[in-house]
């Protein structure tokens, strides 16, 4: 078989075989992966906001990954914010029925270790509890200014989105 | 044809003497990127070993079938296949490790060690030796990652595998990039001192990149 | 003549040995160090002795391990130690100061070949490493009036000009007393050890940028480590350009970078990073600012090409 036929043929065969193997592997694992993700989300929600049944309505807003509702009237915003690293902070901001911040959960944060540790301290995060308007003043941690800003921006975004879309969200199932 | 090295030395050469990372200076990207914690370093090393063994196995199996002109694309497709496979497995069964490694898991595909071993060894040797070579290199890589990761974690944050050993004397610059380079430099210096042996008088042709064109390959080169 | 000695330049050497130059620098640093000790008390003196002592010790130990001749006698380690100590807050834990002098002497200086071979100012790199490693301790400044410890410097809180000039504010141990630093700088200039080109262009360009941005240039200049950096670290022989033109370029670059980092960056102090960046650029600055040796002309390439 001449070289110029054999080479592309072999390459195509190899690509085909590898793809087939991967499709097979994907079929085996995709469901398990999705289930594991859901379980982790539920777990972090439970850790941060207590036992409840959480549902995710089909709503999309700018800058919000997803909106989560629990039966008690709380709304939780899943937000990816930029601290020191772009999109390095994954946060869950919980607002109660009145639209005030009731809790913040840091799911993951990719800023440098010292900065990450500082902004996850209760003494810093607790200043946001009770905020009901996005333009309140806050105290950043010195030496972790960018990380603090990231969290503050996420809280402001959650509050703003809630203010703008309150009807839609509360009425969603 | 000179005697082939023993099967055991095919495996053990990758651990210190020809450690792909600390002596060959390949695969530096994951070395610096995921060694902030010993756990992640170990996970990355094991994932890379899996891909190394798998790709060496398949490439050695198909070495007579793949034409020279499509050698590289074929190798890369095979390596990428194994990397995607390990990504699925980690995402499913070790999601914490998966998110800790992030992009660097996908970047195993372009890790020079894997393509390097495929080019230099797997395409010229039988399947069994290739698997041993892949395993040895993988173990050496994992040990190197684990060593640097442990040093950076213990000295940089005072913990090891998340267990706090001593919180108050940590030098956190070691968990950042500059400290990583510094620790790596020191480890490379020490390992090279240990690995430094006079060159053997008669080397076999397996690992030599010139073997295809070398006229002396009949009798083995004595450089 | 039976023998002709052939050697490389330089052929004319000044009578000043290294230790003499270093001694002058030590003397120039003393007023500011003394002011720091007066303001911050016994702890400051202890910290300075630890940095100087450990710097000398690391150099001594390192030369023994590297099997080279001892260079502790040229006093450069002492200068590095003192300068480093003056860059630290007075309450820094002593073991961290020892780590800092290790980085400065062993990593930046000795591992690269000793005095004259370092790629960047050892003190600057050590300060940056300490800042990154021990951020909390490195930003715990004490107010000399009230003994209150906080992470705010006058850069943040503001203080009167007179307080800033005399060093009556919180900050690192040797950088608060502007008067002492300027006196030290003038002394070095009069002795011919440093050229005023780099410090003046550094402070000048920084003041200009600050004024253009609408801030108060005088208080910005007198706060933080600007004067200490501009006078004593931007004039280091090894890591700054050789010619006057080069020094001015270095100073301008450093001043502008310090302004940018202080204004837009997240770190409270921009001078160390600015000086480090300019150190890295020094070889290139040297290349573009080199003076032509007397009598040389550009090689005439065009003629050669037409011949071939």
GROMACS .gro file of N, CA and C in nm, chain C residues 127-269:
model
  429
  523UNK      N    1   1.355   4.189   5.134
  523UNK     CA    2   1.235   4.255   5.186
  523UNK      C    3   1.110   4.203   5.117
  524UNK      N    4   1.118   4.183   4.984
  524UNK     CA    5   1.002   4.132   4.911
  524UNK      C    6   0.968   3.991   4.957
  525UNK      N    7   1.070   3.907   4.973
  525UNK     CA    8   1.044   3.770   5.019
  525UNK      C    9   0.978   3.771   5.156
  526UNK      N   10   1.028   3.856   5.246
  526UNK     CA   11   0.967   3.863   5.378
  526UNK      C   12   0.825   3.914   5.370
  527UNK      N   13   0.803   4.012   5.283
  527UNK     CA   14   0.668   4.067   5.269
  527UNK      C   15   0.570   3.961   5.220
  528UNK      N   16   0.617   3.877   5.126
  528UNK     CA   17   0.530   3.773   5.074
  528UNK      C   18   0.510   3.660   5.173
  529UNK      N   19   0.615   3.632   5.253
  529UNK     CA   20   0.604   3.517   5.342
  529UNK      C   21   0.533   3.549   5.471
  530UNK      N   22   0.560   3.666   5.525
  530UNK     CA   23   0.510   3.698   5.659
  530UNK      C   24   0.433   3.828   5.654
  531UNK      N   25   0.333   3.833   5.565
  531UNK     CA   26   0.266   3.960   5.540
  531UNK      C   27   0.215   4.026   5.666
  532UNK      N   28   0.154   3.947   5.754
  532UNK     CA   29   0.096   4.006   5.874
  532UNK      C   30   0.204   4.071   5.959
  533UNK      N   31   0.314   3.999   5.983
  533UNK     CA   32   0.419   4.056   6.068
  533UNK      C   33   0.489   4.173   6.002
  534UNK      N   34   0.500   4.169   5.869
  534UNK     CA   35   0.572   4.275   5.801
  534UNK      C   36   0.487   4.401   5.789
  535UNK      N   37   0.357   4.391   5.815
  535UNK     CA   38   0.276   4.512   5.806
  535UNK      C   39   0.223   4.555   5.941
  536UNK      N   40   0.284   4.504   6.048
  536UNK     CA   41   0.242   4.544   6.182
  536UNK      C   42   0.330   4.659   6.229
  537UNK      N   43   0.289   4.781   6.197
  537UNK     CA   44   0.372   4.897   6.230
  537UNK      C   45   0.330   4.958   6.362
  538UNK      N   46   0.430   5.009   6.433
  538UNK     CA   47   0.401   5.067   6.563
  538UNK      C   48   0.412   5.218   6.556
  539UNK      N   49   0.316   5.286   6.611
  539UNK     CA   50   0.319   5.431   6.618
  539UNK      C   51   0.410   5.471   6.734
  540UNK      N   52   0.520   5.546   6.711
  540UNK     CA   53   0.614   5.574   6.819
  540UNK      C   54   0.553   5.661   6.928
  541UNK      N   55   0.444   5.734   6.896
  541UNK     CA   56   0.384   5.820   6.998
  541UNK      C   57   0.295   5.740   7.093
  542UNK      N   58   0.211   5.654   7.032
  542UNK     CA   59   0.111   5.589   7.116
  542UNK      C   60   0.143   5.442   7.140
  543UNK      N   61   0.244   5.389   7.073
  543UNK     CA   62   0.276   5.248   7.084
  543UNK      C   63   0.164   5.157   7.037
  544UNK      N   64   0.069   5.215   6.960
  544UNK     CA   65  -0.037   5.130   6.906
  544UNK      C   66   0.015   5.061   6.781
  545UNK      N   67  -0.018   4.934   6.767
  545UNK     CA   68   0.029   4.858   6.651
  545UNK      C   69  -0.085   4.842   6.552
  546UNK      N   70  -0.064   4.883   6.428
  546UNK     CA   71  -0.168   4.861   6.328
  546UNK      C   72  -0.100   4.840   6.195
  547UNK      N   73  -0.178   4.808   6.095
  547UNK     CA   74  -0.114   4.785   5.966
  547UNK      C   75  -0.119   4.910   5.879
  548UNK      N   76  -0.151   5.024   5.939
  548UNK     CA   77  -0.159   5.146   5.860
  548UNK      C   78  -0.032   5.226   5.874
  549UNK      N   79   0.017   5.277   5.765
  549UNK     CA   80   0.131   5.369   5.770
  549UNK      C   81   0.078   5.507   5.735
  550UNK      N   82   0.161   5.610   5.749
  550UNK     CA   83   0.114   5.743   5.712
  550UNK      C   84   0.067   5.752   5.567
  551UNK      N   85   0.110   5.656   5.482
  551UNK     CA   86   0.058   5.653   5.347
  551UNK      C   87  -0.092   5.642   5.349
  552UNK      N   88  -0.142   5.573   5.451
  552UNK     CA   89  -0.286   5.552   5.460
  552UNK      C   90  -0.351   5.657   5.550
  553UNK      N   91  -0.289   5.683   5.666
  553UNK     CA   92  -0.358   5.768   5.764
  553UNK      C   93  -0.326   5.916   5.748
  554UNK      N   94  -0.211   5.948   5.690
  554UNK     CA   95  -0.176   6.089   5.676
  554UNK      C   96  -0.115   6.144   5.805
  555UNK      N   97  -0.018   6.233   5.791
  555UNK     CA   98   0.044   6.294   5.909
  555UNK      C   99   0.100   6.430   5.869
  556UNK      N  100   0.136   6.510   5.968
  556UNK     CA  101   0.184   6.644   5.934
  556UNK      C  102   0.323   6.634   5.871
  557UNK      N  103   0.360   6.736   5.794
  557UNK     CA  104   0.490   6.734   5.726
  557UNK      C  105   0.604   6.724   5.825
  558UNK      N  106   0.592   6.797   5.934
  558UNK     CA  107   0.701   6.800   6.030
  558UNK      C  108   0.720   6.661   6.092
  559UNK      N  109   0.609   6.595   6.124
  559UNK     CA  110   0.616   6.460   6.179
  559UNK      C  111   0.683   6.366   6.080
  560UNK      N  112   0.644   6.379   5.953
  560UNK     CA  113   0.702   6.290   5.853
  560UNK      C  114   0.851   6.317   5.838
  561UNK      N  115   0.888   6.444   5.839
  561UNK     CA  116   1.026   6.480   5.816
  561UNK      C  117   1.116   6.428   5.929
  562UNK      N  118   1.067   6.437   6.053
  562UNK     CA  119   1.149   6.395   6.166
  562UNK      C  120   1.129   6.249   6.203
  563UNK      N  121   1.033   6.185   6.141
  563UNK     CA  122   1.019   6.044   6.168
  563UNK      C  123   0.929   6.013   6.284
  564UNK      N  124   0.835   6.099   6.312
  564UNK     CA  125   0.748   6.078   6.427
  564UNK      C  126   0.626   5.995   6.390
  565UNK      N  127   0.640   5.906   6.296
  565UNK     CA  128   0.525   5.831   6.247
  565UNK      C  129   0.554   5.682   6.248
  566UNK      N  130   0.448   5.601   6.225
  566UNK     CA  131   0.467   5.457   6.216
  566UNK      C  132   0.532   5.422   6.084
  567UNK      N  133   0.601   5.310   6.082
  567UNK     CA  134   0.663   5.268   5.957
  567UNK      C  135   0.777   5.173   5.988
  568UNK      N  136   0.854   5.142   5.883
  568UNK     CA  137   0.970   5.055   5.906
  568UNK      C  138   1.077   5.132   5.981
  569UNK      N  139   1.163   5.059   6.044
  569UNK     CA  140   1.257   5.112   6.141
  569UNK      C  141   1.345   5.222   6.090
  570UNK      N  142   1.395   5.209   5.967
  570UNK     CA  143   1.491   5.310   5.924
  570UNK      C  144   1.436   5.407   5.821
  571UNK      N  145   1.309   5.394   5.786
  571UNK     CA  146   1.263   5.474   5.673
  571UNK      C  147   1.182   5.595   5.717
  572UNK      N  148   1.158   5.608   5.848
  572UNK     CA  149   1.068   5.715   5.891
  572UNK      C  150   1.135   5.852   5.896
  573UNK      N  151   1.263   5.857   5.939
  573UNK     CA  152   1.322   5.989   5.959
  573UNK      C  153   1.383   6.041   5.830
  574UNK      N  154   1.306   6.123   5.759
  574UNK     CA  155   1.353   6.173   5.631
  574UNK      C  156   1.479   6.257   5.646
  575UNK      N  157   1.483   6.336   5.753
  575UNK     CA  158   1.597   6.424   5.776
  575UNK      C  159   1.727   6.345   5.782
  576UNK      N  160   1.727   6.239   5.861
  576UNK     CA  161   1.850   6.159   5.878
  576UNK      C  162   1.891   6.095   5.747
  577UNK      N  163   1.791   6.046   5.670
  577UNK     CA  164   1.823   5.980   5.544
  577UNK      C  165   1.887   6.078   5.446
  578UNK      N  166   1.828   6.198   5.440
  578UNK     CA  167   1.882   6.297   5.346
  578UNK      C  168   2.023   6.339   5.387
  579UNK      N  169   2.045   6.354   5.518
  579UNK     CA  170   2.179   6.389   5.564
  579UNK      C  171   2.279   6.281   5.524
  580UNK      N  172   2.238   6.154   5.541
  580UNK     CA  173   2.326   6.044   5.503
  580UNK      C  174   2.357   6.047   5.355
  581UNK      N  175   2.252   6.077   5.275
  581UNK     CA  176   2.272   6.082   5.131
  581UNK      C  177   2.368   6.193   5.090
  582UNK      N  178   2.354   6.310   5.152
  582UNK     CA  179   2.443   6.422   5.120
  582UNK      C  180   2.587   6.386   5.156
  583UNK      N  181   2.604   6.319   5.271
  583UNK     CA  182   2.738   6.278   5.312
  583UNK      C  183   2.803   6.188   5.206
  584UNK      N  184   2.726   6.090   5.158
  584UNK     CA  185   2.782   5.999   5.058
  584UNK      C  186   2.814   6.071   4.928
  585UNK      N  187   2.731   6.169   4.895
  585UNK     CA  188   2.756   6.243   4.773
  585UNK      C  189   2.883   6.325   4.784
  586UNK      N  190   2.900   6.392   4.901
  586UNK     CA  191   3.017   6.476   4.918
  586UNK      C  192   3.144   6.393   4.920
  587UNK      N  193   3.134   6.268   4.966
  587UNK     CA  194   3.252   6.183   4.967
  587UNK      C  195   3.276   6.117   4.831
  588UNK      N  196   3.188   6.142   4.737
  588UNK     CA  197   3.206   6.085   4.605
  588UNK      C  198   3.168   5.939   4.593
  589UNK      N  199   3.097   5.886   4.690
  589UNK     CA  200   3.062   5.744   4.685
  589UNK      C  201   2.941   5.722   4.594
  590UNK      N  202   2.844   5.812   4.604
  590UNK     CA  203   2.730   5.794   4.515
  590UNK      C  204   2.712   5.918   4.429
  591UNK      N  205   2.645   5.898   4.318
  591UNK     CA  206   2.611   6.011   4.233
  591UNK      C  207   2.465   6.046   4.259
  592UNK      N  208   2.432   6.175   4.266
  592UNK     CA  209   2.295   6.211   4.298
  592UNK      C  210   2.197   6.187   4.184
  593UNK      N  211   2.247   6.142   4.068
  593UNK     CA  212   2.159   6.128   3.952
  593UNK      C  213   2.041   6.036   3.979
  594UNK      N  214   2.068   5.915   4.030
  594UNK     CA  215   1.958   5.820   4.050
  594UNK      C  216   1.860   5.865   4.158
  595UNK      N  217   1.908   5.902   4.279
  595UNK     CA  218   1.812   5.944   4.381
  595UNK      C  219   1.727   6.064   4.337
  596UNK      N  220   1.792   6.163   4.275
  596UNK     CA  221   1.716   6.282   4.237
  596UNK      C  222   1.613   6.249   4.130
  597UNK      N  223   1.653   6.172   4.030
  597UNK     CA  224   1.555   6.141   3.925
  597UNK      C  225   1.446   6.049   3.977
  598UNK      N  226   1.480   5.960   4.071
  598UNK     CA  227   1.381   5.870   4.131
  598UNK      C  228   1.275   5.951   4.204
  599UNK      N  229   1.322   6.030   4.300
  599UNK     CA  230   1.227   6.107   4.380
  599UNK      C  231   1.155   6.210   4.294
  600UNK      N  232   1.230   6.272   4.201
  600UNK     CA  233   1.170   6.374   4.116
  600UNK      C  234   1.060   6.319   4.028
  601UNK      N  235   1.085   6.208   3.959
  601UNK     CA  236   0.982   6.155   3.871
  601UNK      C  237   0.863   6.106   3.952
  602UNK      N  238   0.890   6.049   4.070
  602UNK     CA  239   0.779   6.005   4.154
  602UNK      C  240   0.694   6.124   4.198
  603UNK      N  241   0.760   6.232   4.240
  603UNK     CA  242   0.686   6.350   4.284
  603UNK      C  243   0.603   6.407   4.169
  604UNK      N  244   0.663   6.411   4.050
  604UNK     CA  245   0.592   6.465   3.935
  604UNK      C  246   0.467   6.383   3.906
  605UNK      N  247   0.482   6.251   3.901
  605UNK     CA  248   0.366   6.165   3.874
  605UNK      C  249   0.259   6.185   3.980
  606UNK      N  250   0.302   6.190   4.107
  606UNK     CA  251   0.204   6.205   4.214
  606UNK      C  252   0.131   6.337   4.202
  607UNK      N  253   0.206   6.443   4.169
  607UNK     CA  254   0.144   6.575   4.158
  607UNK      C  255   0.046   6.578   4.042
  608UNK      N  256   0.084   6.514   3.928
  608UNK     CA  257  -0.005   6.510   3.813
  608UNK      C  258  -0.132   6.433   3.845
  609UNK      N  259  -0.121   6.335   3.935
  609UNK     CA  260  -0.240   6.256   3.968
  609UNK      C  261  -0.328   6.326   4.069
  610UNK      N  262  -0.282   6.441   4.118
  610UNK     CA  263  -0.367   6.518   4.208
  610UNK      C  264  -0.343   6.491   4.356
  611UNK      N  265  -0.242   6.409   4.388
  611UNK     CA  266  -0.213   6.386   4.530
  611UNK      C  267  -0.108   6.484   4.579
  612UNK      N  268  -0.084   6.484   4.707
  612UNK     CA  269   0.011   6.576   4.764
  612UNK      C  270   0.151   6.517   4.753
  613UNK      N  271   0.236   6.572   4.666
  613UNK     CA  272   0.366   6.509   4.641
  613UNK      C  273   0.456   6.508   4.763
  614UNK      N  274   0.451   6.613   4.845
  614UNK     CA  275   0.547   6.620   4.955
  614UNK      C  276   0.522   6.510   5.058
  615UNK      N  277   0.396   6.491   5.095
  615UNK     CA  278   0.372   6.387   5.196
  615UNK      C  279   0.396   6.249   5.137
  616UNK      N  280   0.367   6.229   5.009
  616UNK     CA  281   0.393   6.100   4.946
  616UNK      C  282   0.543   6.071   4.945
  617UNK      N  283   0.624   6.173   4.916
  617UNK     CA  284   0.769   6.152   4.910
  617UNK      C  285   0.823   6.118   5.048
  618UNK      N  286   0.770   6.186   5.150
  618UNK     CA  287   0.826   6.166   5.284
  618UNK      C  288   0.773   6.041   5.352
  619UNK      N  289   0.673   5.976   5.294
  619UNK     CA  290   0.617   5.856   5.357
  619UNK      C  291   0.674   5.731   5.296
  620UNK      N  292   0.667   5.624   5.372
  620UNK     CA  293   0.707   5.495   5.318
  620UNK      C  294   0.856   5.487   5.293
  621UNK      N  295   0.896   5.391   5.216
  621UNK     CA  296   1.038   5.362   5.198
  621UNK      C  297   1.101   5.433   5.080
  622UNK      N  298   1.037   5.540   5.030
  622UNK     CA  299   1.088   5.601   4.907
  622UNK      C  300   1.228   5.657   4.924
  623UNK      N  301   1.249   5.738   5.029
  623UNK     CA  302   1.379   5.802   5.045
  623UNK      C  303   1.488   5.699   5.073
  624UNK      N  304   1.455   5.603   5.159
  624UNK     CA  305   1.554   5.499   5.190
  624UNK      C  306   1.592   5.425   5.063
  625UNK      N  307   1.491   5.389   4.984
  625UNK     CA  308   1.519   5.315   4.861
  625UNK      C  309   1.594   5.399   4.760
  626UNK      N  310   1.551   5.523   4.743
  626UNK     CA  311   1.612   5.605   4.638
  626UNK      C  312   1.757   5.639   4.671
  627UNK      N  313   1.787   5.665   4.798
  627UNK     CA  314   1.922   5.709   4.833
  627UNK      C  315   2.017   5.592   4.850
  628UNK      N  316   1.972   5.487   4.915
  628UNK     CA  317   2.067   5.381   4.949
  628UNK      C  318   2.056   5.255   4.865
  629UNK      N  319   1.939   5.232   4.801
  629UNK     CA  320   1.929   5.107   4.726
  629UNK      C  321   1.931   5.131   4.576
  630UNK      N  322   1.892   5.251   4.532
  630UNK     CA  323   1.898   5.279   4.389
  630UNK      C  324   2.037   5.326   4.350
  631UNK      N  325   2.132   5.325   4.447
  631UNK     CA  326   2.268   5.370   4.416
  631UNK      C  327   2.368   5.257   4.434
  632UNK      N  328   2.318   5.136   4.448
  632UNK     CA  329   2.406   5.020   4.463
  632UNK      C  330   2.489   5.001   4.337
  633UNK      N  331   2.621   4.991   4.350
  633UNK     CA  332   2.707   4.986   4.232
  633UNK      C  333   2.675   4.870   4.140
  634UNK      N  334   2.648   4.755   4.201
  634UNK     CA  335   2.641   4.633   4.122
  634UNK      C  336   2.516   4.627   4.037
  635UNK      N  337   2.404   4.674   4.092
  635UNK     CA  338   2.277   4.645   4.027
  635UNK      C  339   2.214   4.767   3.962
  636UNK      N  340   2.290   4.876   3.950
  636UNK     CA  341   2.233   4.993   3.883
  636UNK      C  342   2.326   5.034   3.771
  637UNK      N  343   2.275   5.113   3.674
  637UNK     CA  344   2.356   5.143   3.556
  637UNK      C  345   2.485   5.219   3.589
  638UNK      N  346   2.577   5.217   3.493
  638UNK     CA  347   2.709   5.275   3.516
  638UNK      C  348   2.715   5.424   3.485
  639UNK      N  349   2.652   5.465   3.374
  639UNK     CA  350   2.668   5.603   3.330
  639UNK      C  351   2.561   5.691   3.392
  640UNK      N  352   2.588   5.822   3.388
  640UNK     CA  353   2.492   5.917   3.444
  640UNK      C  354   2.359   5.908   3.372
  641UNK      N  355   2.365   5.898   3.239
  641UNK     CA  356   2.241   5.887   3.161
  641UNK      C  357   2.164   5.763   3.205
  642UNK      N  358   2.237   5.652   3.224
  642UNK     CA  359   2.172   5.529   3.267
  642UNK      C  360   2.108   5.543   3.403
  643UNK      N  361   2.179   5.610   3.496
  643UNK     CA  362   2.125   5.627   3.631
  643UNK      C  363   1.997   5.709   3.626
  644UNK      N  364   1.997   5.810   3.541
  644UNK     CA  365   1.876   5.893   3.532
  644UNK      C  366   1.759   5.809   3.479
  645UNK      N  367   1.787   5.727   3.378
  645UNK     CA  368   1.682   5.640   3.325
  645UNK      C  369   1.631   5.547   3.433
  646UNK      N  370   1.726   5.490   3.510
  646UNK     CA  371   1.690   5.402   3.621
  646UNK      C  372   1.599   5.475   3.719
  647UNK      N  373   1.639   5.597   3.754
  647UNK     CA  374   1.561   5.673   3.851
  647UNK      C  375   1.421   5.703   3.800
  648UNK      N  376   1.411   5.743   3.674
  648UNK     CA  377   1.280   5.775   3.618
  648UNK      C  378   1.192   5.651   3.617
  649UNK      N  379   1.248   5.540   3.569
  649UNK     CA  380   1.171   5.416   3.568
  649UNK      C  381   1.124   5.379   3.708
  650UNK      N  382   1.217   5.385   3.803
  650UNK     CA  383   1.181   5.347   3.939
  650UNK      C  384   1.074   5.438   3.998
  651UNK      N  385   1.089   5.570   3.977
  651UNK     CA  386   0.992   5.663   4.031
  651UNK      C  387   0.853   5.641   3.975
  652UNK      N  388   0.844   5.624   3.843
  652UNK     CA  389   0.714   5.603   3.780
  652UNK      C  390   0.652   5.472   3.827
  653UNK      N  391   0.733   5.366   3.834
  653UNK     CA  392   0.680   5.237   3.879
  653UNK      C  393   0.630   5.246   4.021
  654UNK      N  394   0.705   5.315   4.108
  654UNK     CA  395   0.661   5.328   4.247
  654UNK      C  396   0.527   5.398   4.253
  655UNK      N  397   0.511   5.503   4.172
  655UNK     CA  398   0.383   5.574   4.169
  655UNK      C  399   0.271   5.481   4.126
  656UNK      N  400   0.294   5.404   4.018
  656UNK     CA  401   0.189   5.316   3.966
  656UNK      C  402   0.150   5.212   4.070
  657UNK      N  403   0.250   5.153   4.136
  657UNK     CA  404   0.219   5.047   4.233
  657UNK      C  405   0.146   5.106   4.354
  658UNK      N  406   0.191   5.223   4.400
  658UNK     CA  407   0.124   5.281   4.517
  658UNK      C  408  -0.018   5.322   4.483
  659UNK      N  409  -0.038   5.375   4.359
  659UNK     CA  410  -0.168   5.427   4.323
  659UNK      C  411  -0.267   5.317   4.289
  660UNK      N  412  -0.225   5.221   4.209
  660UNK     CA  413  -0.319   5.125   4.154
  660UNK      C  414  -0.302   4.983   4.208
  661UNK      N  415  -0.193   4.958   4.278
  661UNK     CA  416  -0.166   4.821   4.315
  661UNK      C  417  -0.222   4.788   4.452
  662UNK      N  418  -0.220   4.662   4.485
  662UNK     CA  419  -0.276   4.617   4.611
  662UNK      C  420  -0.177   4.620   4.725
  663UNK      N  421  -0.049   4.638   4.696
  663UNK     CA  422   0.052   4.634   4.803
  663UNK      C  423   0.072   4.773   4.861
  664UNK      N  424   0.096   4.780   4.994
  664UNK     CA  425   0.107   4.912   5.055
  664UNK      C  426   0.237   4.983   5.019
  665UNK      N  427   0.332   4.915   4.959
  665UNK     CA  428   0.461   4.979   4.940
  665UNK      C  429   0.516   4.941   4.804
   0.00000   0.00000   0.00000
